[in-house]
mmCIF file of C-alpha atoms in Angstrom:
data_model
loop_
_atom_site.group_PDB
_atom_site.id
_atom_site.type_symbol
_atom_site.label_atom_id
_atom_site.label_comp_id
_atom_site.label_asym_id
_atom_site.label_seq_id
_atom_site.Cartn_x
_atom_site.Cartn_y
_atom_site.Cartn_z
ATOM 1 C CA MET Q 1389 0.598 0.099 -0.101
ATOM 2 C CA ARG Q 1390 0.955 1.880 2.978
ATOM 3 C CA GLU Q 1391 0.219 0.133 7.025
ATOM 4 C CA ASN Q 1392 -3.059 0.812 8.610
ATOM 5 C CA SER Q 1393 -1.956 1.319 5.913
ATOM 6 C CA ASN Q 1394 1.185 3.049 6.969
ATOM 7 C CA ARG Q 1395 3.389 2.536 4.049
ATOM 8 C CA GLY Q 1396 5.476 4.725 6.021
ATOM 9 C CA ASN Q 1397 5.616 6.502 9.299
ATOM 10 C CA GLY Q 1398 6.182 10.239 9.246
ATOM 11 C CA GLN Q 1399 8.571 10.207 12.183
ATOM 12 C CA ASN Q 1400 12.161 9.079 12.224
ATOM 13 C CA LYS Q 1401 12.786 6.596 14.942
ATOM 14 C CA VAL Q 1402 15.622 4.183 15.492
ATOM 15 C CA ASN Q 1403 15.595 1.655 18.295
ATOM 16 C CA LYS Q 1404 18.584 -0.623 18.404
ATOM 17 C CA ARG Q 1405 19.437 -3.534 20.613
ATOM 18 C CA ASN Q 1406 22.795 -5.207 20.102
ATOM 19 C CA ASN Q 1407 23.733 -8.677 21.257
ATOM 20 C CA SER Q 1408 25.828 -11.580 20.036
ATOM 21 C CA ARG Q 1409 23.102 -12.831 17.714
ATOM 22 C CA ARG Q 1410 21.509 -9.827 16.107
ATOM 23 C CA SER Q 1411 20.710 -6.152 16.153
ATOM 24 C CA PHE Q 1412 17.112 -5.081 16.045
ATOM 25 C CA LEU Q 1413 16.199 -1.745 14.605
ATOM 26 C CA THR Q 1414 13.240 0.340 13.748
ATOM 27 C CA ALA Q 1415 14.012 2.811 11.005
ATOM 28 C CA THR Q 1416 11.847 5.256 9.151
ATOM 29 C CA VAL Q 1417 12.913 6.993 5.994
ATOM 30 C CA GLY Q 1418 10.601 9.804 4.999
ATOM 31 C CA ALA Q 1419 11.419 9.851 1.322
ATOM 32 C CA GLY Q 1420 10.099 8.239 -1.826
ATOM 33 C CA VAL Q 1421 6.618 6.830 -1.489
ATOM 34 C CA ALA Q 1422 4.466 5.026 -0.163
ATOM 35 C CA ALA Q 1423 2.834 3.315 0.738
ATOM 36 C CA THR Q 1424 1.479 2.568 0.692
ATOM 37 C CA ALA Q 1425 1.038 3.751 0.154
ATOM 38 C CA GLY Q 1426 2.896 6.022 1.038
ATOM 39 C CA CYS Q 1427 6.336 6.150 2.346
ATOM 40 C CA LEU Q 1428 7.021 9.828 2.272
ATOM 41 C CA GLY Q 1429 7.540 12.623 4.623
ATOM 42 C CA LYS Q 1430 4.899 15.237 5.276
ATOM 43 C CA MET Q 1431 4.539 18.150 2.895
ATOM 44 C CA SER Q 1432 2.343 21.196 3.053
ATOM 45 C CA VAL Q 1433 -0.427 22.004 0.638
ATOM 46 C CA GLY Q 1434 1.243 23.521 -2.366
ATOM 47 C CA ASN Q 1435 0.589 24.556 -5.915
ATOM 48 C CA SER Q 1436 1.380 22.172 -8.748
ATOM 49 C CA GLY Q 1437 2.284 19.142 -6.751
ATOM 50 C CA GLY Q 1438 2.818 20.379 -3.220
ATOM 51 C CA ASN Q 1439 6.070 22.303 -3.681
ATOM 52 C CA SER Q 1440 5.054 25.461 -1.865
ATOM 53 C CA ASP Q 1441 3.136 26.316 1.266
ATOM 54 C CA SER Q 1442 -0.489 27.396 1.029
ATOM 55 C CA LYS Q 1443 -1.644 30.745 2.333
ATOM 56 C CA SER Q 1444 -5.178 29.627 3.079
ATOM 57 C CA GLY Q 1445 -6.737 26.548 4.630
ATOM 58 C CA ASP Q 1446 -10.278 26.598 3.260
ATOM 59 C CA LYS Q 1447 -11.792 25.059 0.173
ATOM 60 C CA MET Q 1448 -12.106 28.432 -1.512
ATOM 61 C CA GLN Q 1449 -8.335 28.763 -1.641
ATOM 62 C CA GLY Q 1450 -7.511 30.458 -4.928
ATOM 63 C CA GLY Q 1451 -11.172 30.734 -5.957
ATOM 64 C CA LYS Q 1452 -13.867 28.299 -6.997
ATOM 65 C CA ASN Q 1453 -11.818 26.527 -9.676
ATOM 66 C CA VAL Q 1454 -9.569 24.822 -7.145
ATOM 67 C CA VAL Q 1455 -9.181 21.204 -6.082
ATOM 68 C CA ASN Q 1456 -7.373 20.440 -2.815
ATOM 69 C CA ILE Q 1457 -6.097 16.874 -2.494
ATOM 70 C CA LEU Q 1458 -4.903 14.889 0.512
ATOM 71 C CA THR Q 1459 -2.751 12.134 -0.897
ATOM 72 C CA TRP Q 1460 0.664 10.509 -1.230
ATOM 73 C CA GLU Q 1461 3.338 10.312 -3.888
ATOM 74 C CA GLY Q 1462 2.293 9.721 -7.478
ATOM 75 C CA TYR Q 1463 -1.031 11.549 -7.574
ATOM 76 C CA GLY Q 1464 0.463 15.018 -7.775
ATOM 77 C CA THR Q 1465 3.163 14.606 -10.425
ATOM 78 C CA LYS Q 1466 3.871 17.703 -12.491
ATOM 79 C CA ASP Q 1467 2.730 15.937 -15.662
ATOM 80 C CA ILE Q 1468 -0.716 15.284 -14.196
ATOM 81 C CA VAL Q 1469 -1.137 18.548 -12.304
ATOM 82 C CA ASN Q 1470 0.138 20.914 -14.977
ATOM 83 C CA GLN Q 1471 -1.943 19.336 -17.717
ATOM 84 C CA PHE Q 1472 -5.078 19.252 -15.557
ATOM 85 C CA GLU Q 1473 -4.646 22.897 -14.598
ATOM 86 C CA LYS Q 1474 -4.361 23.917 -18.253
ATOM 87 C CA GLU Q 1475 -7.293 21.773 -19.370
ATOM 88 C CA HIS Q 1476 -9.634 23.118 -16.700
ATOM 89 C CA ASP Q 1477 -8.183 26.591 -16.026
ATOM 90 C CA ALA Q 1478 -7.893 25.384 -12.475
ATOM 91 C CA LYS Q 1479 -5.476 25.188 -9.576
ATOM 92 C CA VAL Q 1480 -4.516 21.878 -7.945
ATOM 93 C CA ASN Q 1481 -3.162 21.918 -4.395
ATOM 94 C CA ILE Q 1482 -1.543 18.771 -3.029
ATOM 95 C CA LYS Q 1483 -0.876 17.857 0.589
ATOM 96 C CA LEU Q 1484 1.222 14.731 0.952
ATOM 97 C CA VAL Q 1485 0.757 12.499 3.982
ATOM 98 C CA SER Q 1486 2.672 9.477 5.181
ATOM 99 C CA SER Q 1487 -0.148 7.133 6.175
ATOM 100 C CA ASP Q 1488 -3.858 6.453 6.063
ATOM 101 C CA ALA Q 1489 -4.048 7.023 9.813
ATOM 102 C CA GLU Q 1490 -2.574 10.498 9.429
ATOM 103 C CA ALA Q 1491 -5.025 11.377 6.665
ATOM 104 C CA PHE Q 1492 -7.956 10.087 8.716
ATOM 105 C CA ASN Q 1493 -6.942 12.212 11.699
ATOM 106 C CA ILE Q 1494 -6.556 15.297 9.496
ATOM 107 C CA LEU Q 1495 -10.078 14.975 8.126
ATOM 108 C CA LYS Q 1496 -11.576 14.111 11.511
ATOM 109 C CA SER Q 1497 -9.994 17.192 13.088
ATOM 110 C CA GLY Q 1498 -11.461 19.726 10.677
ATOM 111 C CA GLY Q 1499 -9.784 18.804 7.400
ATOM 112 C CA VAL Q 1500 -13.104 17.962 5.737
ATOM 113 C CA ASP Q 1501 -13.512 21.720 5.229
ATOM 114 C CA LYS Q 1502 -10.081 21.994 3.601
ATOM 115 C CA PHE Q 1503 -9.922 19.147 1.086
ATOM 116 C CA ASP Q 1504 -11.906 17.873 -1.885
ATOM 117 C CA LEU Q 1505 -10.210 14.552 -2.649
ATOM 118 C CA LEU Q 1506 -8.503 11.849 -0.597
ATOM 119 C CA THR Q 1507 -6.349 8.858 -1.538
ATOM 120 C CA LEU Q 1508 -6.649 5.791 0.698
ATOM 121 C CA ASN Q 1509 -6.159 2.035 0.903
ATOM 122 C CA ASN Q 1510 -8.922 -0.546 0.861
ATOM 123 C CA THR Q 1511 -9.024 -1.092 4.620
ATOM 124 C CA TRP Q 1512 -9.829 2.590 5.207
ATOM 125 C CA ALA Q 1513 -12.732 3.355 2.867
ATOM 126 C CA GLN Q 1514 -15.351 1.902 5.198
ATOM 127 C CA ARG Q 1515 -13.905 3.700 8.225
ATOM 128 C CA HIS Q 1516 -14.068 7.042 6.448
ATOM 129 C CA ALA Q 1517 -17.595 6.303 5.234
ATOM 130 C CA GLN Q 1518 -18.719 5.491 8.773
ATOM 131 C CA ALA Q 1519 -17.043 8.645 10.063
ATOM 132 C CA GLY Q 1520 -18.772 10.790 7.445
ATOM 133 C CA THR Q 1521 -15.533 12.221 6.049
ATOM 134 C CA ILE Q 1522 -16.172 11.089 2.449
ATOM 135 C CA GLU Q 1523 -19.276 10.791 0.304
ATOM 136 C CA PRO Q 1524 -20.615 8.079 -2.026
ATOM 137 C CA LEU Q 1525 -19.586 8.081 -5.663
ATOM 138 C CA LYS Q 1526 -21.948 8.074 -8.649
ATOM 139 C CA PRO Q 1527 -21.160 5.290 -11.142
ATOM 140 C CA ASP Q 1528 -22.210 7.382 -14.136
ATOM 141 C CA ASP Q 1529 -19.377 9.816 -13.381
ATOM 142 C CA TYR Q 1530 -16.710 7.253 -14.340
ATOM 143 C CA LYS Q 1531 -17.144 5.898 -17.857
ATOM 144 C CA ASN Q 1532 -13.617 4.421 -17.875
ATOM 145 C CA MET Q 1533 -14.516 1.905 -15.172
ATOM 146 C CA SER Q 1534 -15.866 -0.412 -17.853
ATOM 147 C CA GLU Q 1535 -12.221 -0.873 -18.940
ATOM 148 C CA PHE Q 1536 -10.937 -1.788 -15.474
ATOM 149 C CA LEU Q 1537 -9.558 -5.184 -14.510
ATOM 150 C CA GLU Q 1538 -12.445 -7.485 -13.676
ATOM 151 C CA GLN Q 1539 -11.884 -7.410 -9.930
ATOM 152 C CA TYR Q 1540 -12.136 -3.610 -9.918
ATOM 153 C CA GLN Q 1541 -15.340 -3.261 -11.893
ATOM 154 C CA TRP Q 1542 -18.094 -1.357 -10.129
ATOM 155 C CA PRO Q 1543 -18.804 -1.975 -7.332
ATOM 156 C CA PHE Q 1544 -15.436 -2.978 -5.855
ATOM 157 C CA ASN Q 1545 -16.367 -4.698 -2.598
ATOM 158 C CA SER Q 1546 -13.537 -3.301 -0.438
ATOM 159 C CA PHE Q 1547 -14.713 0.243 -1.171
ATOM 160 C CA LYS Q 1548 -18.393 -0.453 -0.410
ATOM 161 C CA HIS Q 1549 -20.375 0.642 2.630
ATOM 162 C CA ASP Q 1550 -24.164 0.354 3.013
ATOM 163 C CA ASN Q 1551 -24.430 -0.618 -0.663
ATOM 164 C CA GLU Q 1552 -22.684 2.562 -1.775
ATOM 165 C CA MET Q 1553 -19.186 2.810 -3.254
ATOM 166 C CA TYR Q 1554 -16.882 5.386 -1.675
ATOM 167 C CA ALA Q 1555 -13.583 5.182 -3.573
ATOM 168 C CA LEU Q 1556 -12.502 4.913 -7.187
ATOM 169 C CA PRO Q 1557 -9.812 2.201 -7.677
ATOM 170 C CA THR Q 1558 -6.600 3.712 -9.040
ATOM 171 C CA ARG Q 1559 -3.730 1.204 -8.595
ATOM 172 C CA TRP Q 1560 -3.135 -2.074 -6.812
ATOM 173 C CA GLY Q 1561 -0.619 -4.658 -5.710
ATOM 174 C CA TRP Q 1562 0.083 -7.625 -3.484
ATOM 175 C CA ASP Q 1563 1.782 -8.094 -0.145
ATOM 176 C CA THR Q 1564 3.542 -11.451 -0.046
ATOM 177 C CA LEU Q 1565 7.244 -12.322 0.248
ATOM 178 C CA THR Q 1566 10.345 -10.651 -1.215
ATOM 179 C CA VAL Q 1567 13.473 -12.771 -1.651
ATOM 180 C CA ASN Q 1568 17.025 -12.396 -2.908
ATOM 181 C CA THR Q 1569 16.967 -15.213 -5.471
ATOM 182 C CA LYS Q 1570 20.784 -15.237 -5.613
ATOM 183 C CA LYS Q 1571 20.922 -16.239 -1.960
ATOM 184 C CA VAL Q 1572 17.696 -18.165 -1.392
ATOM 185 C CA PRO Q 1573 16.753 -21.271 -3.427
ATOM 186 C CA LYS Q 1574 13.136 -21.665 -4.484
ATOM 187 C CA GLU Q 1575 12.424 -24.553 -2.121
ATOM 188 C CA ASP Q 1576 13.223 -22.321 0.844
ATOM 189 C CA TYR Q 1577 10.548 -19.725 0.131
ATOM 190 C CA SER Q 1578 7.606 -21.909 -0.810
ATOM 191 C CA SER Q 1579 5.913 -21.139 2.529
ATOM 192 C CA TYR Q 1580 5.740 -18.277 5.020
ATOM 193 C CA GLU Q 1581 6.848 -20.838 7.606
ATOM 194 C CA VAL Q 1582 10.439 -19.887 6.788
ATOM 195 C CA LEU Q 1583 9.810 -16.675 8.727
ATOM 196 C CA TRP Q 1584 9.550 -18.545 12.028
ATOM 197 C CA THR Q 1585 11.633 -21.615 11.264
ATOM 198 C CA GLY Q 1586 14.498 -19.575 9.836
ATOM 199 C CA GLY Q 1587 14.767 -22.084 6.988
ATOM 200 C CA PRO Q 1588 16.666 -25.401 6.984
ATOM 201 C CA ASN Q 1589 18.845 -25.548 10.098
ATOM 202 C CA GLY Q 1590 17.924 -21.923 10.742
ATOM 203 C CA LYS Q 1591 20.279 -20.723 7.999
ATOM 204 C CA TYR Q 1592 18.331 -17.480 7.429
ATOM 205 C CA LYS Q 1593 18.253 -16.499 11.075
ATOM 206 C CA ASN Q 1594 19.297 -12.849 11.343
ATOM 207 C CA LYS Q 1595 18.940 -12.511 7.545
ATOM 208 C CA ILE Q 1596 15.212 -11.727 7.483
ATOM 209 C CA GLY Q 1597 13.613 -8.287 7.869
ATOM 210 C CA ILE Q 1598 10.017 -7.271 8.462
ATOM 211 C CA MET Q 1599 7.902 -4.126 8.392
ATOM 212 C CA ASP Q 1600 6.419 -3.036 11.705
ATOM 213 C CA TRP Q 1601 2.911 -3.465 10.298
ATOM 214 C CA PRO Q 1602 0.666 -5.890 12.210
ATOM 215 C CA THR Q 1603 -2.394 -5.438 9.991
ATOM 216 C CA TRP Q 1604 -0.390 -6.384 6.905
ATOM 217 C CA ASN Q 1605 1.513 -9.331 8.397
ATOM 218 C CA ILE Q 1606 -0.853 -11.068 10.802
ATOM 219 C CA PRO Q 1607 -3.262 -12.117 7.996
ATOM 220 C CA LYS Q 1608 -0.378 -13.920 6.271
ATOM 221 C CA VAL Q 1609 0.514 -15.738 9.479
ATOM 222 C CA ALA Q 1610 -3.147 -16.677 9.908
ATOM 223 C CA LEU Q 1611 -3.377 -18.018 6.352
ATOM 224 C CA THR Q 1612 -0.287 -20.146 6.921
ATOM 225 C CA LEU Q 1613 -1.859 -21.656 10.032
ATOM 226 C CA GLY Q 1614 -5.087 -22.349 8.150
ATOM 227 C CA TYR Q 1615 -7.058 -19.644 9.972
ATOM 228 C CA PRO Q 1616 -9.332 -16.919 8.547
ATOM 229 C CA PRO Q 1617 -7.169 -13.917 7.607
ATOM 230 C CA PHE Q 1618 -9.224 -11.127 9.197
ATOM 231 C CA LYS Q 1619 -10.834 -12.520 12.347
ATOM 232 C CA GLN Q 1620 -9.609 -15.230 14.705
ATOM 233 C CA ASN Q 1621 -10.850 -16.693 17.981
ATOM 234 C CA GLU Q 1622 -8.818 -16.612 21.187
ATOM 235 C CA LYS Q 1623 -7.198 -20.004 20.606
ATOM 236 C CA GLN Q 1624 -6.174 -19.011 17.098
ATOM 237 C CA LEU Q 1625 -4.779 -15.699 18.328
ATOM 238 C CA LYS Q 1626 -2.723 -17.587 20.903
ATOM 239 C CA ASP Q 1627 -1.248 -19.738 18.121
ATOM 240 C CA ILE Q 1628 -0.530 -16.655 16.030
ATOM 241 C CA LYS Q 1629 1.222 -14.997 18.943
ATOM 242 C CA LYS Q 1630 3.479 -18.012 19.364
ATOM 243 C CA LYS Q 1631 4.474 -17.835 15.700
ATOM 244 C CA LEU Q 1632 5.060 -14.096 15.938
ATOM 245 C CA VAL Q 1633 7.449 -14.567 18.857
ATOM 246 C CA GLU Q 1634 9.361 -17.213 16.898
ATOM 247 C CA MET Q 1635 9.334 -14.984 13.828
ATOM 248 C CA PHE Q 1636 10.677 -11.903 15.608
ATOM 249 C CA SER Q 1637 13.434 -14.040 17.100
ATOM 250 C CA ASN Q 1638 14.691 -14.676 13.555
ATOM 251 C CA MET Q 1639 14.609 -11.052 12.448
ATOM 252 C CA LYS Q 1640 17.666 -9.010 11.588
ATOM 253 C CA ALA Q 1641 15.562 -5.863 11.810
ATOM 254 C CA VAL Q 1642 12.046 -4.539 12.219
ATOM 255 C CA TYR Q 1643 11.455 -1.519 9.979
ATOM 256 C CA SER Q 1644 8.815 1.195 10.016
ATOM 257 C CA GLY Q 1645 9.709 2.617 6.593
ATOM 258 C CA THR Q 1646 9.846 0.917 3.198
ATOM 259 C CA SER Q 1647 12.891 2.903 2.074
ATOM 260 C CA ALA Q 1648 14.909 1.318 4.867
ATOM 261 C CA ILE Q 1649 13.854 -2.255 4.122
ATOM 262 C CA ARG Q 1650 14.433 -1.676 0.412
ATOM 263 C CA GLN Q 1651 17.975 -0.545 1.150
ATOM 264 C CA ALA Q 1652 18.550 -3.531 3.431
ATOM 265 C CA ILE Q 1653 17.574 -5.910 0.609
ATOM 266 C CA LEU Q 1654 19.774 -4.040 -1.864
ATOM 267 C CA GLN Q 1655 22.809 -4.135 0.435
ATOM 268 C CA GLU Q 1656 22.098 -7.811 1.255
ATOM 269 C CA ASP Q 1657 21.806 -7.072 4.957
ATOM 270 C CA ILE Q 1658 18.725 -9.248 4.662
ATOM 271 C CA VAL Q 1659 17.788 -11.779 1.983
ATOM 272 C CA MET Q 1660 14.086 -12.130 2.691
ATOM 273 C CA ALA Q 1661 11.142 -10.039 3.923
ATOM 274 C CA PRO Q 1662 7.365 -10.511 3.996
ATOM 275 C CA VAL Q 1663 6.663 -7.433 1.863
ATOM 276 C CA GLY Q 1664 5.263 -7.032 -1.619
ATOM 277 C CA ASN Q 1665 5.569 -5.216 -4.908
ATOM 278 C CA PHE Q 1666 4.965 -1.779 -3.432
ATOM 279 C CA ALA Q 1667 8.163 -1.776 -1.411
ATOM 280 C CA MET Q 1668 10.426 -3.451 -3.959
ATOM 281 C CA SER Q 1669 9.359 -2.354 -7.453
ATOM 282 C CA GLN Q 1670 11.938 0.437 -7.627
ATOM 283 C CA LEU Q 1671 14.763 -2.056 -7.087
ATOM 284 C CA ARG Q 1672 13.443 -4.134 -9.968
ATOM 285 C CA ALA Q 1673 13.140 -1.004 -12.128
ATOM 286 C CA ASP Q 1674 16.804 -0.274 -11.412
ATOM 287 C CA GLY Q 1675 17.744 -3.607 -12.984
ATOM 288 C CA ASN Q 1676 18.036 -5.794 -9.888
ATOM 289 C CA LYS Q 1677 16.278 -8.847 -11.304
ATOM 290 C CA TRP Q 1678 17.496 -10.985 -8.440
ATOM 291 C CA VAL Q 1679 14.955 -9.166 -6.257
ATOM 292 C CA ASP Q 1680 11.725 -11.093 -6.644
ATOM 293 C CA VAL Q 1681 8.324 -10.717 -5.016
ATOM 294 C CA VAL Q 1682 6.963 -14.256 -4.854
ATOM 295 C CA ILE Q 1683 3.666 -15.746 -3.761
ATOM 296 C CA PRO Q 1684 4.085 -18.709 -1.379
ATOM 297 C CA LYS Q 1685 1.707 -21.657 -1.555
ATOM 298 C CA GLN Q 1686 -0.578 -20.084 1.065
ATOM 299 C CA GLY Q 1687 -1.191 -17.113 -1.226
ATOM 300 C CA GLY Q 1688 -0.972 -13.588 0.076
ATOM 301 C CA MET Q 1689 -2.775 -10.316 0.545
ATOM 302 C CA GLN Q 1690 -3.916 -7.808 -2.075
ATOM 303 C CA TRP Q 1691 -4.103 -4.043 -1.561
ATOM 304 C CA THR Q 1692 -5.865 -1.402 -3.614
ATOM 305 C CA GLU Q 1693 -5.643 2.362 -3.563
ATOM 306 C CA GLY Q 1694 -8.666 4.526 -4.236
ATOM 307 C CA LEU Q 1695 -9.464 8.190 -4.780
ATOM 308 C CA CYS Q 1696 -12.404 9.497 -2.734
ATOM 309 C CA ILE Q 1697 -14.482 12.653 -2.723
ATOM 310 C CA VAL Q 1698 -14.295 14.380 0.647
ATOM 311 C CA LYS Q 1699 -17.667 15.301 2.148
ATOM 312 C CA ASN Q 1700 -19.199 18.395 0.540
ATOM 313 C CA PRO Q 1701 -16.379 19.304 -1.864
ATOM 314 C CA ASN Q 1702 -15.978 22.908 -2.948
ATOM 315 C CA ASN Q 1703 -16.386 21.930 -6.611
ATOM 316 C CA ARG Q 1704 -17.654 18.376 -7.018
ATOM 317 C CA LYS Q 1705 -17.547 18.493 -10.807
ATOM 318 C CA LEU Q 1706 -13.865 19.503 -10.777
ATOM 319 C CA ALA Q 1707 -13.077 16.817 -8.194
ATOM 320 C CA VAL Q 1708 -14.694 14.171 -10.418
ATOM 321 C CA GLU Q 1709 -12.725 15.495 -13.396
ATOM 322 C CA PHE Q 1710 -9.474 14.991 -11.458
ATOM 323 C CA GLN Q 1711 -10.510 11.453 -10.541
ATOM 324 C CA ASN Q 1712 -11.156 10.731 -14.202
ATOM 325 C CA LYS Q 1713 -7.764 12.218 -15.063
ATOM 326 C CA ILE Q 1714 -6.093 9.716 -12.747
ATOM 327 C CA ILE Q 1715 -7.850 6.737 -14.360
ATOM 328 C CA SER Q 1716 -7.206 7.976 -17.902
ATOM 329 C CA ASN Q 1717 -4.459 6.238 -19.883
ATOM 330 C CA GLU Q 1718 -1.958 9.018 -19.208
ATOM 331 C CA GLY Q 1719 -2.962 9.357 -15.572
ATOM 332 C CA GLN Q 1720 -2.597 5.627 -14.999
ATOM 333 C CA PHE Q 1721 0.911 5.665 -16.446
ATOM 334 C CA ASN Q 1722 1.938 8.531 -14.174
ATOM 335 C CA VAL Q 1723 0.461 6.989 -11.036
ATOM 336 C CA ALA Q 1724 1.819 3.515 -11.788
ATOM 337 C CA TRP Q 1725 5.292 4.269 -13.129
ATOM 338 C CA LYS Q 1726 6.488 7.690 -11.962
ATOM 339 C CA PRO Q 1727 6.659 7.145 -8.153
ATOM 340 C CA SER Q 1728 9.561 5.340 -6.495
ATOM 341 C CA ALA Q 1729 7.024 2.795 -5.246
ATOM 342 C CA LYS Q 1730 5.640 1.573 -8.547
ATOM 343 C CA SER Q 1731 2.415 -0.390 -8.774
ATOM 344 C CA PRO Q 1732 0.161 -1.723 -11.549
ATOM 345 C CA PRO Q 1733 -2.698 0.361 -12.970
ATOM 346 C CA VAL Q 1734 -6.330 -0.766 -12.813
ATOM 347 C CA ASN Q 1735 -7.399 0.473 -16.257
ATOM 348 C CA THR Q 1736 -6.643 -2.129 -18.923
ATOM 349 C CA ALA Q 1737 -6.956 0.507 -21.658
ATOM 350 C CA SER Q 1738 -3.748 2.085 -20.307
ATOM 351 C CA PHE Q 1739 -1.676 -1.088 -20.650
ATOM 352 C CA GLY Q 1740 -0.410 -0.084 -24.093
ATOM 353 C CA LYS Q 1741 1.417 2.914 -22.613
ATOM 354 C CA PHE Q 1742 3.799 0.561 -20.783
ATOM 355 C CA ASP Q 1743 6.555 -1.236 -22.675
ATOM 356 C CA GLU Q 1744 7.433 -4.876 -21.980
ATOM 357 C CA LYS Q 1745 10.189 -4.010 -19.521
ATOM 358 C CA GLN Q 1746 7.950 -1.694 -17.532
ATOM 359 C CA GLN Q 1747 5.227 -4.320 -17.380
ATOM 360 C CA GLU Q 1748 7.711 -6.956 -16.189
ATOM 361 C CA VAL Q 1749 8.948 -4.583 -13.495
ATOM 362 C CA LEU Q 1750 5.457 -3.754 -12.274
ATOM 363 C CA MET Q 1751 4.310 -7.371 -12.185
ATOM 364 C CA PHE Q 1752 7.582 -9.159 -11.263
ATOM 365 C CA ASP Q 1753 6.619 -11.510 -14.077
ATOM 366 C CA LYS Q 1754 7.756 -11.927 -17.691
ATOM 367 C CA GLU Q 1755 4.106 -12.083 -18.727
ATOM 368 C CA GLY Q 1756 3.657 -8.466 -17.704
ATOM 369 C CA PHE Q 1757 0.062 -7.371 -17.222
ATOM 370 C CA LYS Q 1758 -1.130 -10.747 -18.500
ATOM 371 C CA ALA Q 1759 -0.132 -12.061 -15.074
ATOM 372 C CA ALA Q 1760 -2.725 -9.870 -13.322
ATOM 373 C CA ASP Q 1761 -5.445 -12.545 -13.210
ATOM 374 C CA LYS Q 1762 -3.006 -15.172 -11.920
ATOM 375 C CA ILE Q 1763 -1.780 -12.873 -9.146
ATOM 376 C CA SER Q 1764 -5.285 -11.786 -8.243
ATOM 377 C CA GLU Q 1765 -6.458 -15.401 -7.928
ATOM 378 C CA LYS Q 1766 -3.647 -16.182 -5.487
ATOM 379 C CA THR Q 1767 -4.150 -13.150 -3.251
ATOM 380 C CA THR Q 1768 -6.929 -12.022 -0.918
ATOM 381 C CA PRO Q 1769 -8.077 -8.373 -0.887
ATOM 382 C CA TYR Q 1770 -7.384 -6.732 2.453
ATOM 383 C CA GLU Q 1771 -10.352 -6.047 4.683
ATOM 384 C CA PHE Q 1772 -10.607 -4.043 7.858
ATOM 385 C CA SER Q 1773 -10.457 -6.473 10.756
ATOM 386 C CA PRO Q 1774 -12.858 -5.972 13.680
ATOM 387 C CA ILE Q 1775 -10.077 -7.191 15.975
ATOM 388 C CA THR Q 1776 -7.417 -4.761 14.757
ATOM 389 C CA ASP Q 1777 -6.797 -3.523 18.300
ATOM 390 C CA LYS Q 1778 -6.188 -7.100 19.483
ATOM 391 C CA TRP Q 1779 -3.759 -7.590 16.607
ATOM 392 C CA THR Q 1780 -1.827 -4.489 17.590
ATOM 393 C CA ASP Q 1781 -1.573 -5.620 21.206
ATOM 394 C CA LEU Q 1782 -0.587 -9.134 20.118
ATOM 395 C CA TRP Q 1783 2.118 -7.743 17.842
ATOM 396 C CA THR Q 1784 3.537 -5.511 20.567
ATOM 397 C CA GLU Q 1785 3.541 -8.328 23.122
ATOM 398 C CA ALA Q 1786 5.247 -10.710 20.686
ATOM 399 C CA LYS Q 1787 8.018 -8.205 19.967
ATOM 400 C CA ALA Q 1788 8.563 -7.734 23.681
ATOM 401 C CA ARG Q 1789 8.698 -11.489 24.250
ATOM 402 C CA ALA Q 1790 11.289 -11.809 21.467
ATOM 403 C CA GLY Q 1791 13.322 -8.958 22.905
ATOM 404 C CA VAL Q 1792 12.645 -6.490 20.104
#
């Protein structure tokens, strides 16, 4: 789950301001996923998972039986890459990126001629389609889609443009509210309002953290105020700005990397953050059951990753074969469980590869994958907002007003 989706920002930047009440910081850690997502540092195109530099930048690198992939952590694991290479007598080259924005800029600046596949988040499929960097998919190429969760059956609306589908769903999750259940009673996290009230008598002031991601957080503020999540009028934006200023005034820190906010939760520097399963699943996998990703009464947002075919791939058949590898039972297990940012698979046929503990970790629910419908009903799939630029300006102004 990655913002803009930047589930991470490829640069390290720390901006601290100390006073008697709090210390604000912006921290980026370029390790472990992402997001969305995600949250990793940049790596060069390499063989078998991106571990070595490439010697060539074109799609013919290594010959015709090559697939070059622009992606983030999880899609280039050795298990997937090595097996695929053996099965198809092929070479897989992976370039890891830290955000959707970075990937978009790479393709727009000539990368279309260098890559065959791209991983993205649901808010970016339509932008790539409009820019001509990716091409429509053919439903007959993906037989396993009939086994997908209902919301990801063809055609998945977030990946549609001009009645064509441009990305194959691969994994998903929700962006809501993470709490330390040892420190925060249930009644105090029933609503996102706690972010700007600070809780009863402001007891969580300076104990809340937030990602520096306007397009992931503003929809949740809008929902709480009873406004549409993706487009607001000027009066509604004014109300949202007021809440953002109040919210930032309660923050212990503003983070630009999920590794940093994950560590802050673990060390109990903060006890609450409006982030979801993507950022916190590794903590749960490590046995920290007191870390819970909850869905307040207003609901929350839902993200989906997809694997696209870059415009005019060198070997379209091989690219489709790699996509199908990712949505196979084994591929789904690798993508969902192997990364540090773990997220549920979309293919229900793969569910049997996950034991009960793994399912509980991925879903933050004892019901495991049976909870998927319940979570989906309470969350709204992200859409690209036509006022994204206004959101960004609003977010920046609110931080400045709050002294961040």
